[in-house]
C-alpha cells in the first residue's frame, strides 16, 4: 500500500512539473494569410510544428504574449493566423463574430503553443488533466 501511494504521489508531482515546463516555454503561433484559392492558411489546416517548414507562406513564429488568433472572413474565403501583441482584455479563449479593420469576421483567440491551427481545446491538455484527476482521486480513496 505504501509503495503504491508513493508511486501515485511521484506521478502526480512529475505531471505537475511537466505542466510547468510546458507553460514556461516560449509559445509560437502559426502566421499565414490566404485569399481565395491561394495560400496554405485555410481550413482544414493539417499543419503542425514538423510540417510547417515544408509549407509555402506558413510560419511558426515566436509569440511573446503567448496568445494566438485566427480570423476567418466570409465563408472561409480569407483566413489569417497570427500572434497577438497582447492578450484579450478578459484573457478568455473564444471564437466570436466581430468587426475587424472595418470588416465582419469570425475571430478566435487562444493561448498555447501553435494553438491557432484549430480552435478546439487541444486533446493533449485534456489527457493530461484527466490523468492528473484520476491520480488524485486514486490517492484520496
PDB file of C-alpha atoms in Angstrom:
ATOM      1  CA  UNK A   1       0.000   0.000   0.000  1.00  0.00           C
ATOM      2  CA  UNK A   2       2.802   2.416   0.944  1.00  0.00           C
ATOM      3  CA  UNK A   3       4.650   1.678  -2.310  1.00  0.00           C
ATOM      4  CA  UNK A   4       1.515   2.339  -4.407  1.00  0.00           C
ATOM      5  CA  UNK A   5       0.857   5.617  -2.573  1.00  0.00           C
ATOM      6  CA  UNK A   6       4.443   6.771  -3.160  1.00  0.00           C
ATOM      7  CA  UNK A   7       4.205   5.840  -6.846  1.00  0.00           C
ATOM      8  CA  UNK A   8       0.988   7.800  -7.266  1.00  0.00           C
ATOM      9  CA  UNK A   9       2.458  10.805  -5.437  1.00  0.00           C
ATOM     10  CA  UNK A  10       5.580  10.654  -7.624  1.00  0.00           C
ATOM     11  CA  UNK A  11       3.492  10.533 -10.835  1.00  0.00           C
ATOM     12  CA  UNK A  12       1.365  13.469  -9.649  1.00  0.00           C
ATOM     13  CA  UNK A  13       4.457  15.575  -8.938  1.00  0.00           C
ATOM     14  CA  UNK A  14       6.007  14.570 -12.267  1.00  0.00           C
ATOM     15  CA  UNK A  15       2.840  15.545 -14.164  1.00  0.00           C
ATOM     16  CA  UNK A  16       2.799  18.897 -12.383  1.00  0.00           C
ATOM     17  CA  UNK A  17       6.446  19.569 -13.245  1.00  0.00           C
ATOM     18  CA  UNK A  18       5.874  18.656 -16.885  1.00  0.00           C
ATOM     19  CA  UNK A  19       2.908  21.018 -16.973  1.00  0.00           C
ATOM     20  CA  UNK A  20       5.015  23.848 -15.519  1.00  0.00           C
ATOM     21  CA  UNK A  21       7.785  23.194 -18.046  1.00  0.00           C
ATOM     22  CA  UNK A  22       5.247  23.377 -20.887  1.00  0.00           C
ATOM     23  CA  UNK A  23       3.807  26.639 -19.561  1.00  0.00           C
ATOM     24  CA  UNK A  24       7.239  28.288 -19.260  1.00  0.00           C
ATOM     25  CA  UNK A  25       8.302  27.521 -22.860  1.00  0.00           C
ATOM     26  CA  UNK A  26       8.132  30.355 -25.364  1.00  0.00           C
ATOM     27  CA  UNK A  27       4.886  29.941 -27.256  1.00  0.00           C
ATOM     28  CA  UNK A  28       4.633  30.085 -31.030  1.00  0.00           C
ATOM     29  CA  UNK A  29       1.761  30.916 -33.343  1.00  0.00           C
ATOM     30  CA  UNK A  30       1.103  29.981 -36.926  1.00  0.00           C
ATOM     31  CA  UNK A  31       1.491  33.054 -39.102  1.00  0.00           C
ATOM     32  CA  UNK A  32      -0.093  32.996 -42.562  1.00  0.00           C
ATOM     33  CA  UNK A  33      -2.754  34.514 -44.830  1.00  0.00           C
ATOM     34  CA  UNK A  34      -4.846  33.119 -47.622  1.00  0.00           C
ATOM     35  CA  UNK A  35      -7.182  34.777 -50.067  1.00  0.00           C
ATOM     36  CA  UNK A  36      -9.359  32.831 -52.468  1.00  0.00           C
ATOM     37  CA  UNK A  37      -7.737  29.582 -53.563  1.00  0.00           C
ATOM     38  CA  UNK A  38      -4.227  30.839 -52.861  1.00  0.00           C
ATOM     39  CA  UNK A  39      -2.226  30.083 -49.732  1.00  0.00           C
ATOM     40  CA  UNK A  40      -1.921  27.262 -47.255  1.00  0.00           C
ATOM     41  CA  UNK A  41      -3.718  29.013 -44.401  1.00  0.00           C
ATOM     42  CA  UNK A  42      -7.297  27.854 -44.993  1.00  0.00           C
ATOM     43  CA  UNK A  43      -9.202  25.199 -43.077  1.00  0.00           C
ATOM     44  CA  UNK A  44      -8.808  22.327 -42.871  1.00  0.00           C
ATOM     45  CA  UNK A  45      -5.351  23.231 -41.556  1.00  0.00           C
ATOM     46  CA  UNK A  46      -3.408  19.948 -41.264  1.00  0.00           C
ATOM     47  CA  UNK A  47      -0.058  21.545 -40.417  1.00  0.00           C
ATOM     48  CA  UNK A  48       1.895  21.065 -37.216  1.00  0.00           C
ATOM     49  CA  UNK A  49       5.314  22.030 -35.899  1.00  0.00           C
ATOM     50  CA  UNK A  50       7.124  19.434 -38.013  1.00  0.00           C
ATOM     51  CA  UNK A  51       5.286  20.011 -41.318  1.00  0.00           C
ATOM     52  CA  UNK A  52       5.199  23.808 -41.285  1.00  0.00           C
ATOM     53  CA  UNK A  53       8.738  24.084 -42.693  1.00  0.00           C
ATOM     54  CA  UNK A  54       7.598  22.343 -45.878  1.00  0.00           C
ATOM     55  CA  UNK A  55       4.681  24.729 -46.496  1.00  0.00           C
ATOM     56  CA  UNK A  56       4.783  27.894 -48.536  1.00  0.00           C
ATOM     57  CA  UNK A  57       3.836  31.103 -46.769  1.00  0.00           C
ATOM     58  CA  UNK A  58       3.162  29.403 -43.407  1.00  0.00           C
ATOM     59  CA  UNK A  59       5.475  30.079 -40.460  1.00  0.00           C
ATOM     60  CA  UNK A  60       5.602  29.095 -36.804  1.00  0.00           C
ATOM     61  CA  UNK A  61       6.768  32.352 -35.212  1.00  0.00           C
ATOM     62  CA  UNK A  62       7.658  33.028 -31.551  1.00  0.00           C
ATOM     63  CA  UNK A  63       4.899  34.935 -29.739  1.00  0.00           C
ATOM     64  CA  UNK A  64       5.852  36.930 -26.632  1.00  0.00           C
ATOM     65  CA  UNK A  65       2.270  37.255 -25.379  1.00  0.00           C
ATOM     66  CA  UNK A  66       1.567  33.525 -25.817  1.00  0.00           C
ATOM     67  CA  UNK A  67      -1.808  34.417 -27.408  1.00  0.00           C
ATOM     68  CA  UNK A  68      -2.614  33.457 -30.988  1.00  0.00           C
ATOM     69  CA  UNK A  69      -5.519  34.408 -33.247  1.00  0.00           C
ATOM     70  CA  UNK A  70      -7.331  33.047 -36.242  1.00  0.00           C
ATOM     71  CA  UNK A  71      -9.506  35.337 -38.368  1.00  0.00           C
ATOM     72  CA  UNK A  72     -11.922  33.977 -40.968  1.00  0.00           C
ATOM     73  CA  UNK A  73     -13.631  36.349 -43.368  1.00  0.00           C
ATOM     74  CA  UNK A  74     -16.779  35.444 -45.281  1.00  0.00           C
ATOM     75  CA  UNK A  75     -17.403  31.730 -45.665  1.00  0.00           C
ATOM     76  CA  UNK A  76     -13.754  30.837 -45.345  1.00  0.00           C
ATOM     77  CA  UNK A  77     -12.765  32.951 -48.373  1.00  0.00           C
ATOM     78  CA  UNK A  78      -9.882  34.500 -46.428  1.00  0.00           C
ATOM     79  CA  UNK A  79      -8.141  33.119 -43.365  1.00  0.00           C
ATOM     80  CA  UNK A  80      -5.380  34.726 -41.339  1.00  0.00           C
ATOM     81  CA  UNK A  81      -3.432  33.245 -38.431  1.00  0.00           C
ATOM     82  CA  UNK A  82      -1.213  35.419 -36.256  1.00  0.00           C
ATOM     83  CA  UNK A  83       0.322  36.234 -32.879  1.00  0.00           C
ATOM     84  CA  UNK A  84      -1.460  38.808 -30.723  1.00  0.00           C
ATOM     85  CA  UNK A  85       0.754  41.536 -29.297  1.00  0.00           C
ATOM     86  CA  UNK A  86      -1.241  41.397 -26.058  1.00  0.00           C
ATOM     87  CA  UNK A  87      -3.951  39.101 -24.692  1.00  0.00           C
ATOM     88  CA  UNK A  88      -7.638  39.948 -24.912  1.00  0.00           C
ATOM     89  CA  UNK A  89      -8.769  42.195 -22.029  1.00  0.00           C
ATOM     90  CA  UNK A  90     -10.622  39.372 -20.262  1.00  0.00           C
ATOM     91  CA  UNK A  91      -7.934  36.769 -21.096  1.00  0.00           C
ATOM     92  CA  UNK A  92     -10.627  34.323 -22.261  1.00  0.00           C
ATOM     93  CA  UNK A  93     -10.090  31.872 -25.107  1.00  0.00           C
ATOM     94  CA  UNK A  94     -13.024  32.101 -27.510  1.00  0.00           C
ATOM     95  CA  UNK A  95     -14.376  32.483 -31.022  1.00  0.00           C
ATOM     96  CA  UNK A  96     -16.918  35.179 -31.841  1.00  0.00           C
ATOM     97  CA  UNK A  97     -18.142  37.251 -34.772  1.00  0.00           C
ATOM     98  CA  UNK A  98     -16.662  40.737 -34.623  1.00  0.00           C
ATOM     99  CA  UNK A  99     -15.737  43.826 -36.615  1.00  0.00           C
ATOM    100  CA  UNK A 100     -12.024  43.817 -37.522  1.00  0.00           C
ATOM    101  CA  UNK A 101     -10.487  46.612 -39.599  1.00  0.00           C
ATOM    102  CA  UNK A 102     -13.954  47.546 -40.845  1.00  0.00           C
ATOM    103  CA  UNK A 103     -14.876  44.008 -41.941  1.00  0.00           C
ATOM    104  CA  UNK A 104     -17.257  41.426 -40.424  1.00  0.00           C
ATOM    105  CA  UNK A 105     -15.136  38.399 -39.437  1.00  0.00           C
ATOM    106  CA  UNK A 106     -15.081  35.389 -37.131  1.00  0.00           C
ATOM    107  CA  UNK A 107     -12.170  35.934 -34.748  1.00  0.00           C
ATOM    108  CA  UNK A 108     -10.750  33.317 -32.391  1.00  0.00           C
ATOM    109  CA  UNK A 109      -8.239  33.812 -29.570  1.00  0.00           C
ATOM    110  CA  UNK A 110      -6.278  31.031 -27.916  1.00  0.00           C
ATOM    111  CA  UNK A 111      -3.338  30.692 -25.560  1.00  0.00           C
ATOM    112  CA  UNK A 112      -0.747  27.999 -26.128  1.00  0.00           C
ATOM    113  CA  UNK A 113       1.940  26.756 -28.445  1.00  0.00           C
ATOM    114  CA  UNK A 114       0.682  26.711 -32.048  1.00  0.00           C
ATOM    115  CA  UNK A 115      -2.900  26.734 -30.766  1.00  0.00           C
ATOM    116  CA  UNK A 116      -4.234  28.659 -33.768  1.00  0.00           C
ATOM    117  CA  UNK A 117      -4.095  25.603 -36.006  1.00  0.00           C
ATOM    118  CA  UNK A 118      -7.633  24.828 -34.855  1.00  0.00           C
ATOM    119  CA  UNK A 119      -9.895  26.440 -32.309  1.00  0.00           C
ATOM    120  CA  UNK A 120     -10.634  23.465 -30.114  1.00  0.00           C
ATOM    121  CA  UNK A 121      -9.056  22.560 -26.804  1.00  0.00           C
ATOM    122  CA  UNK A 122      -6.009  20.530 -27.590  1.00  0.00           C
ATOM    123  CA  UNK A 123      -6.515  16.841 -26.876  1.00  0.00           C
ATOM    124  CA  UNK A 124      -3.148  16.511 -25.152  1.00  0.00           C
ATOM    125  CA  UNK A 125      -4.142  19.042 -22.485  1.00  0.00           C
ATOM    126  CA  UNK A 126      -7.373  17.170 -21.799  1.00  0.00           C
ATOM    127  CA  UNK A 127      -5.496  13.861 -21.473  1.00  0.00           C
ATOM    128  CA  UNK A 128      -3.010  15.370 -19.016  1.00  0.00           C
ATOM    129  CA  UNK A 129      -5.792  16.898 -16.908  1.00  0.00           C
ATOM    130  CA  UNK A 130      -7.780  13.659 -16.846  1.00  0.00           C
ATOM    131  CA  UNK A 131      -4.688  11.681 -15.881  1.00  0.00           C
ATOM    132  CA  UNK A 132      -3.890  14.048 -13.016  1.00  0.00           C
ATOM    133  CA  UNK A 133      -7.507  13.965 -11.847  1.00  0.00           C
ATOM    134  CA  UNK A 134      -7.502  10.157 -11.916  1.00  0.00           C
ATOM    135  CA  UNK A 135      -4.275  10.008  -9.921  1.00  0.00           C
ATOM    136  CA  UNK A 136      -5.592  12.458  -7.327  1.00  0.00           C
ATOM    137  CA  UNK A 137      -8.865  10.568  -6.955  1.00  0.00           C
ATOM    138  CA  UNK A 138      -6.995   7.280  -6.573  1.00  0.00           C
ATOM    139  CA  UNK A 139      -4.669   8.854  -3.993  1.00  0.00           C
ATOM    140  CA  UNK A 140      -7.537  10.171  -1.853  1.00  0.00           C
ATOM    141  CA  UNK A 141      -9.630   6.987  -1.907  1.00  0.00           C
TER     142      UNK A 141
END
